[in-house]
Amino acid sequence: MEYKVEAHRIMSISLGKIYNSRVQRGGIKLHKNLLVSLVLRSARQVYLSDYYSGACLNAAQSEREGNEWDITDSEREKFPPSTTECDRIESSEEPQQNERPEKEREYRENDDEVKSDQADCTSTLQQEQKQNSSLDSVAKVSSETPPETIDEPKESPSVSTVAESDSSPEADGESHQPPKTHVCSNRKRSAEKTESGDLPQKRTKVASSNAKEDEEAEEMDTSNVSNLITIFGSSFSGLLSKDGAKPESEAEDSGQICCDQMLKNLNPWSTAIVAF
Amino acid sequence: MGEDGESPKINHSFLRDYVTEADVISTVEFNQTGDLLATGDKGGRVVIFQRETESKGEPEELGESGEYNVYSTFQSHEPDFDYLKSLEIEEKINKIRWLPQQNAAHFLLSTNDKTIKLWKVSERDKRPEGYNLKDEEGRIKDISTVTSLRVPVLKPTDLMVEVRPRRIFANGHTYHVNSISVNSDGETYLSADDLRINMWHLDITDRSFNIVDIKPANMEDLTEVITAAEFHPQHCHLFVYSSSKGTLRLCDMRESALCDKHSKIFEEPEDPGNRSFFSEIISSVSDVKFSHSGRYLLTRDYLTVKVWDLNMEKGPVETYQVHEYLRSKLCSLYENDCIFDKFECVWNSTDSVIMTGAYNSFFRMFDRETGRGVTLEAWRESSKPRAVLRTRRVYTGGRRRRGDVGVDSLDFTKKILHMAWHPAENIIAIAATNNLYIFQDRVNAENL
């Protein structure tokens, strides 16, 4: 569990650094942002892998959230309405992994296990996980190459905000009973191999130093965040309307405040967030 | 100093510690003879020091080294603004490199993030006196007072150092320039930014050759950037560049015009046992230097310095731990941004000793023959002129000696990033924030 807290903290710090780099004198430093994005990606991997292995989810709340995932209409039909949020998130990321039906079985089994464990649930925890996954989805939706994302059967976990689903299913698999672990661990290994073999695709969405690209990439982040906030205000139905929307530069300022809010939501019990 | 114990003393020590950002030294470089030492700072200024010879014209006795005094100061770069991208361009001097001396004047290249400038440093110690039409103050004389003609003569005058910009190499780089290196041919030099390396001719400012371009077609595929580059000291066709992934690439310009394909790649496989969130950051090479012989390469990453043999690509021949005790503190160092610090490394004149900086005003020297390292401190209060530097130690376990510093009491704001070693003698220049320390090795003093 402590890895998760650590990973989470590192993610928040990394996000803070990326935002701060935009207002730094001398322009955005490509090297530093590249390194920060690498750390962010690693932390997200660990965070999401821990999420699926140790998460405890409130079924009712997740069901409510699940109903609002419009983009996963087709997938949702596969799952019974009482499935947990874990399932919802998986299903929302299913569009990318059309060739992995085995995972669905695992997720359902995981849900069954998880449902029984209510001891350490906190609503903030779920909220944060929901936010994380929704950040994924928001990023995917507003990503410049959604078709690519969906078609790719086996993506390397790339930029923090995009398509982290690869790692989660594998890690999710690992947390299961032994009969399934060998399948999942194989997948995780192969995913890691893919990761090391291929060039991660969207690694430096936030790290390109060409100022215009950078501005766009980071505006995309801020727009994601601001989208996030408006969405939570107005439920996920707002998600679809953000499809392909290009960020505007005035989103930057609201991006700062929104990031602040998001981080506060993510980490209400900790004083670690000092990014702003 | 008598102090009145009754009245409360206002503690002004914080003023002494306060450093103007613009005064922070950002680069240090000796020229080829070692007589001149140039420093650049964050405010865009260059200060040149000259070594005073005890008695000009007479051979210096061993151990009677001259001191370095300020020779000239000038403003090299000003803050600039890129209007197209709405970006401010910092005036901080990233690197200074001297050109080999060809006449009485000295030339140096200085660069900030975007623009490289060639400066001519010349002395004037004579001036003409005895004009017919002008008086001593330069006022035109009344013709009627001129009764005879005379030839003006050159009279010695106070030494005046003039620094003029001779070339400005602008608009060559989209990304931030991190290195410049003068070629051994004396005519060309390279400048490297995060993704590209350009080769310039010293006389031509409106054109440059791009010799390395690692920018991917899709910026989202970017995985590594160039962190440093240098020409080989003897072979004018060879140069090396380091990357953020910890690899070194040796390129031969004779092979092709664009040297994207390396001739040799030097990399060490990662130790899987040391894997952490920050493995990639700490493997990024912050500096690369050829040895004077041209046979070896010296690289610095966050925790180590490594010596590579140009003939062996599969790994370094020597690895020295600079501050391994920081490995468990990488997370805090990430938080306070110290993990991104770019330390430089230098060879001594005979390539037998290597030196690099650390935190808490410490710097480390490693003797390649014995493999031993020593920690020294560049701190005003413990260094009096002519005092022998004592070695320091960071306490990491075992028996604690007096004077050992604990890892948690290291001051991470006092970092030694920039340094230079005299090309011929054991004189080192260490930049500690806004202070420059020059240490000289006396003949009697223990040489490591």
XYZ file of C-alpha atoms in Angstrom, chain B residues 1-445:
445
model
C 35.847 42.059 18.550
C 34.150 43.172 21.706
C 30.461 42.620 21.820
C 27.990 44.217 24.045
C 26.068 41.380 25.559
C 23.279 43.544 26.844
C 21.815 45.020 23.688
C 20.176 42.532 21.391
C 22.165 42.006 18.256
C 20.365 41.959 14.973
C 21.537 38.975 13.051
C 22.674 40.178 9.680
C 24.204 36.917 8.621
C 21.292 36.229 6.339
C 22.344 39.181 4.237
C 25.721 37.721 3.749
C 24.202 34.457 2.634
C 21.795 36.069 0.250
C 23.012 35.657 -3.285
C 21.763 37.653 -6.182
C 20.601 35.211 -8.777
C 22.500 37.047 -11.471
C 25.811 36.528 -9.719
C 25.647 32.776 -9.744
C 28.523 31.479 -11.813
C 27.356 29.203 -14.586
C 30.556 28.256 -16.366
C 34.314 28.269 -15.801
C 37.028 27.723 -18.404
C 40.797 28.073 -18.631
C 42.342 29.020 -21.937
C 44.890 26.773 -23.621
C 47.876 28.174 -21.764
C 46.099 28.544 -18.455
C 47.007 32.192 -18.140
C 43.452 33.297 -18.546
C 40.399 32.029 -16.720
C 36.928 33.011 -17.866
C 33.741 32.713 -15.855
C 30.213 33.314 -17.020
C 27.274 33.986 -14.766
C 23.521 33.914 -14.839
C 23.348 37.628 -15.456
C 25.056 37.250 -18.819
C 28.369 38.681 -17.708
C 31.787 37.252 -18.396
C 34.671 37.907 -16.045
C 38.180 37.081 -17.218
C 40.961 36.518 -14.735
C 44.597 36.673 -15.626
C 47.385 34.939 -13.859
C 49.978 37.302 -12.522
C 53.467 36.153 -13.157
C 55.737 37.001 -10.261
C 58.339 38.522 -12.458
C 57.678 38.888 -16.084
C 60.267 37.418 -18.355
C 62.041 35.368 -15.724
C 61.422 31.678 -15.351
C 59.076 31.028 -12.518
C 60.319 29.000 -9.655
C 58.454 25.891 -8.840
C 55.805 26.605 -6.331
C 55.851 30.324 -6.937
C 52.670 30.399 -8.879
C 51.010 33.665 -9.613
C 47.578 34.596 -8.447
C 44.638 35.243 -10.644
C 43.288 38.750 -10.759
C 40.439 40.267 -12.647
C 41.524 41.121 -16.150
C 38.296 42.174 -17.780
C 34.553 42.132 -17.269
C 31.948 42.538 -19.928
C 28.304 41.909 -20.577
C 28.156 39.076 -23.058
C 24.471 38.389 -23.428
C 21.368 40.345 -22.583
C 17.933 38.971 -21.794
C 16.136 38.463 -25.035
C 12.643 37.741 -26.168
C 11.417 35.454 -28.897
C 8.370 37.206 -30.205
C 7.162 34.367 -32.357
C 6.968 31.919 -29.510
C 6.416 34.391 -26.709
C 9.406 33.029 -24.896
C 11.905 34.777 -22.806
C 15.496 33.855 -23.596
C 17.715 33.765 -20.572
C 20.962 35.640 -20.642
C 22.679 33.019 -18.537
C 26.003 31.994 -20.028
C 25.855 28.270 -20.522
C 29.359 27.691 -21.820
C 32.556 29.537 -22.604
C 35.253 28.099 -24.802
C 38.539 29.734 -25.661
C 40.002 29.605 -29.129
C 43.650 28.696 -29.549
C 45.655 31.876 -29.535
C 46.951 32.994 -32.910
C 48.085 36.544 -32.263
C 48.266 39.038 -29.461
C 44.511 39.044 -28.987
C 42.498 36.337 -27.290
C 39.251 35.003 -28.622
C 36.507 33.231 -26.781
C 33.096 31.866 -27.610
C 30.290 32.365 -25.164
C 26.773 31.069 -25.490
C 23.427 31.413 -23.831
C 20.394 29.291 -24.711
C 20.147 30.504 -28.272
C 23.016 32.679 -29.460
C 26.744 32.099 -29.614
C 29.097 35.058 -29.696
C 32.748 35.330 -30.552
C 34.572 37.925 -28.474
C 37.948 39.448 -29.109
C 39.887 40.359 -26.026
C 42.773 42.676 -26.762
C 45.066 44.820 -24.740
C 46.018 48.320 -25.293
C 48.914 49.632 -23.274
C 50.198 52.406 -25.467
C 48.641 55.497 -26.796
C 49.815 58.095 -29.225
C 50.805 61.398 -27.781
C 51.925 64.625 -29.351
C 49.346 65.428 -31.931
C 49.786 68.648 -33.783
C 46.215 69.690 -34.118
C 44.792 68.356 -30.883
C 45.903 69.050 -27.383
C 46.228 66.524 -24.600
C 42.537 66.522 -23.847
C 41.595 66.140 -27.494
C 40.415 69.653 -28.059
C 41.294 71.210 -31.370
C 44.155 73.596 -30.995
C 44.081 77.064 -32.270
C 46.120 76.972 -35.481
C 47.922 80.134 -34.612
C 49.499 78.495 -31.567
C 51.125 75.767 -33.609
C 54.665 76.818 -34.229
C 56.395 73.571 -35.096
C 55.581 70.145 -36.359
C 56.245 66.979 -34.515
C 55.533 63.328 -35.031
C 53.240 61.750 -32.454
C 54.912 59.031 -30.435
C 53.470 56.006 -28.676
C 53.779 56.301 -24.974
C 53.031 53.511 -22.527
C 49.837 53.991 -20.670
C 47.720 52.111 -18.193
C 46.728 48.784 -19.482
C 43.325 48.805 -21.039
C 41.569 45.636 -21.990
C 39.120 45.937 -24.798
C 36.515 43.331 -25.479
C 34.555 43.499 -28.677
C 32.034 41.112 -30.206
C 33.419 39.926 -33.510
C 30.811 37.413 -34.583
C 27.282 36.678 -33.549
C 25.987 33.230 -34.451
C 22.267 33.569 -34.044
C 19.165 31.683 -35.062
C 20.903 28.362 -35.288
C 18.967 26.584 -32.613
C 15.374 25.934 -31.800
C 16.108 24.271 -28.488
C 18.405 25.276 -25.656
C 22.106 25.204 -26.446
C 23.930 23.126 -23.867
C 27.449 22.765 -25.324
C 29.945 24.352 -27.614
C 33.248 22.847 -28.619
C 36.044 24.267 -30.741
C 37.483 21.917 -33.306
C 41.172 21.100 -33.419
C 41.259 22.467 -36.965
C 40.948 25.937 -35.474
C 38.328 26.947 -37.995
C 35.123 25.303 -36.970
C 33.199 24.639 -33.832
C 30.067 22.762 -32.901
C 27.087 23.839 -30.862
C 24.639 21.336 -29.450
C 21.110 21.806 -28.247
C 18.658 19.238 -26.971
C 17.979 17.676 -30.326
C 20.478 18.961 -32.842
C 24.154 19.621 -33.268
C 25.341 22.295 -35.667
C 28.781 22.906 -37.020
C 29.811 26.466 -37.696
C 32.744 28.103 -39.340
C 34.188 30.779 -37.129
C 34.080 33.327 -39.926
C 30.578 32.608 -41.188
C 27.621 33.610 -39.135
C 24.721 33.217 -41.499
C 25.073 29.523 -42.145
C 25.739 26.410 -40.181
C 25.767 22.725 -40.971
C 23.480 20.459 -39.091
C 25.471 17.334 -38.305
C 23.223 15.545 -35.849
C 19.461 15.625 -35.671
C 17.666 13.323 -33.299
C 14.348 15.037 -33.427
C 11.720 12.400 -34.188
C 9.125 13.023 -36.859
C 6.521 12.904 -34.158
C 7.575 14.689 -31.019
C 5.496 12.294 -29.028
C 8.042 9.617 -29.871
C 10.832 11.504 -28.184
C 12.761 9.365 -25.774
C 16.112 11.016 -25.366
C 17.818 14.349 -25.769
C 21.397 15.426 -26.307
C 23.000 16.580 -23.101
C 26.592 17.403 -24.068
C 28.906 17.279 -27.075
C 32.609 17.706 -27.691
C 35.102 17.488 -30.502
C 38.010 15.110 -30.229
C 41.121 17.016 -29.117
C 43.251 15.802 -31.996
C 41.053 14.346 -34.702
C 39.059 17.061 -36.340
C 36.566 14.621 -37.824
C 35.498 12.977 -34.567
C 33.122 14.189 -31.965
C 31.113 12.643 -29.182
C 27.721 13.455 -27.782
C 25.964 12.176 -24.700
C 22.291 11.571 -24.191
C 19.776 11.652 -21.410
C 19.606 7.869 -21.550
C 23.202 7.532 -20.502
C 24.619 6.629 -23.896
C 27.575 8.172 -25.665
C 27.832 8.293 -29.403
C 31.060 8.800 -31.257
C 30.542 10.180 -34.730
C 32.894 10.460 -37.664
C 32.113 13.326 -39.977
C 33.907 11.643 -42.818
C 31.262 8.971 -43.012
C 28.397 11.178 -44.036
C 27.218 14.726 -43.932
C 24.566 13.948 -41.382
C 25.969 11.988 -38.484
C 22.735 10.593 -37.148
C 24.236 7.178 -37.464
C 26.957 6.860 -34.911
C 30.284 5.191 -35.505
C 30.392 3.890 -31.976
C 27.900 3.821 -29.187
C 29.019 3.500 -25.601
C 26.489 2.332 -23.107
C 26.402 0.303 -19.984
C 23.489 -2.014 -19.366
C 21.405 -0.934 -16.445
C 21.718 -2.764 -13.194
C 18.244 -4.188 -12.617
C 18.792 -4.294 -8.895
C 18.966 -0.548 -8.705
C 15.794 0.132 -10.566
C 13.563 2.825 -9.151
C 11.281 5.578 -10.315
C 14.310 7.721 -10.862
C 16.622 5.310 -12.648
C 16.234 7.145 -15.883
C 16.961 10.516 -14.404
C 20.108 9.450 -12.638
C 21.476 7.721 -15.693
C 21.295 10.893 -17.763
C 24.809 12.059 -18.592
C 25.343 15.668 -17.584
C 28.841 16.193 -18.959
C 31.297 14.470 -21.275
C 34.961 15.297 -21.718
C 37.683 13.805 -23.839
C 40.930 13.126 -22.075
C 43.878 15.215 -23.179
C 45.301 12.159 -24.862
C 42.102 11.660 -26.796
C 41.949 8.041 -25.792
C 39.422 8.211 -22.977
C 36.088 9.790 -22.274
C 34.928 11.051 -18.921
C 31.224 11.202 -18.201
C 29.212 12.354 -15.240
C 25.794 11.146 -14.333
C 24.005 11.957 -11.136
C 25.752 9.558 -8.801
C 28.914 8.512 -10.600
C 31.742 9.532 -12.875
C 32.870 7.021 -15.449
C 35.933 6.690 -17.608
C 35.400 5.072 -20.985
C 38.002 3.772 -23.378
C 37.231 4.750 -26.962
C 38.204 1.257 -27.975
C 35.661 -0.433 -25.754
C 32.026 0.245 -26.233
C 30.385 -2.203 -23.935
C 31.012 -0.387 -20.721
C 33.190 2.049 -18.835
C 36.660 1.011 -17.791
C 36.379 2.823 -14.488
C 33.439 3.895 -12.389
C 33.727 6.127 -9.350
C 30.955 6.745 -6.857
C 30.620 10.411 -6.189
C 27.896 10.364 -3.583
C 26.323 6.947 -3.474
C 24.748 7.813 -0.119
C 22.226 9.881 -2.037
C 20.751 6.855 -3.746
C 18.279 6.314 -0.945
C 17.310 9.970 -1.002
C 16.389 10.234 -4.639
C 12.758 10.965 -3.899
C 13.516 14.028 -1.792
C 16.092 15.136 -4.315
C 13.435 14.836 -6.965
C 11.103 16.991 -4.941
C 13.583 19.776 -4.440
C 14.772 19.513 -8.046
C 18.310 18.656 -7.041
C 18.132 15.455 -9.030
C 18.196 17.556 -12.184
C 21.460 19.259 -11.280
C 24.022 19.005 -14.040
C 27.453 18.438 -12.627
C 30.544 18.878 -14.727
C 33.647 16.729 -14.660
C 37.245 17.505 -15.578
C 40.547 15.785 -16.243
C 43.838 16.962 -14.901
C 46.646 17.794 -17.293
C 48.104 14.291 -17.341
C 44.746 12.455 -17.356
C 45.670 10.740 -14.110
C 43.153 12.510 -11.892
C 39.511 13.309 -12.453
C 37.411 15.751 -10.541
C 33.761 16.526 -10.166
C 31.465 18.437 -7.863
C 28.907 17.467 -5.263
C 26.723 19.118 -2.631
C 27.538 20.997 0.550
C 30.329 22.790 -1.295
C 32.139 19.485 -1.598
C 33.994 18.353 -4.639
C 35.613 15.038 -5.294
C 38.894 14.050 -6.854
C 39.718 10.538 -7.948
C 43.180 9.252 -8.592
C 42.908 6.865 -11.492
C 46.049 4.990 -10.620
C 45.057 4.098 -7.093
C 41.319 4.252 -7.585
C 40.979 6.287 -4.419
C 38.777 9.296 -4.055
C 39.012 12.277 -1.786
C 36.424 14.843 -0.782
C 37.402 18.482 -0.514
C 35.443 21.537 0.417
C 35.174 24.918 -1.221
C 33.944 27.059 1.586
C 35.205 30.447 2.514
C 35.220 29.996 6.225
C 37.335 26.924 6.159
C 39.708 28.039 3.441
C 42.142 30.726 4.311
C 44.641 31.827 1.706
C 47.655 29.523 1.644
C 45.974 27.037 3.928
C 46.065 23.399 3.009
C 42.707 21.997 2.083
C 41.760 19.273 4.419
C 39.802 16.324 3.274
C 36.214 15.938 4.338
C 34.069 12.925 4.812
C 30.399 12.211 4.647
C 29.366 9.869 7.361
C 27.553 6.886 5.975
C 28.118 4.316 8.664
C 30.871 2.726 10.636
C 33.082 4.702 12.902
C 32.254 8.353 12.935
C 35.204 10.672 12.978
C 35.245 14.236 14.104
C 34.451 16.525 11.230
C 32.329 13.981 9.425
C 29.173 15.394 7.984
C 25.958 13.433 8.177
C 23.992 12.878 5.013
C 20.990 14.678 6.396
C 22.958 17.760 7.271
C 24.277 18.242 3.758
C 23.352 21.578 2.324
C 21.859 20.918 -1.080
C 21.750 24.561 -1.993
C 25.521 24.679 -1.990
C 26.312 22.721 -5.071
C 29.507 22.652 -7.063
C 28.419 22.266 -10.643
C 31.132 24.044 -12.606
C 34.857 23.690 -12.446
C 37.992 23.763 -14.537
C 41.489 22.359 -14.314
C 44.521 24.224 -15.584
C 45.778 22.606 -18.799
C 49.339 22.192 -17.587
C 49.577 22.643 -13.843
C 47.696 21.538 -10.792
C 45.539 24.585 -10.455
C 41.803 24.200 -10.217
C 38.999 26.698 -10.405
C 35.819 25.811 -8.571
C 32.611 27.755 -8.883
C 30.508 27.648 -5.745
C 27.319 29.589 -6.393
C 28.592 33.140 -6.695
C 32.115 32.523 -5.510
C 35.093 31.382 -7.485
C 37.749 29.392 -5.658
C 41.152 28.860 -7.137
C 43.255 26.181 -5.541
C 46.860 25.644 -6.433
C 48.987 22.679 -5.694
C 52.245 23.537 -4.023
C 55.225 21.378 -4.700
C 55.540 20.453 -1.072
C 51.890 19.723 -0.643
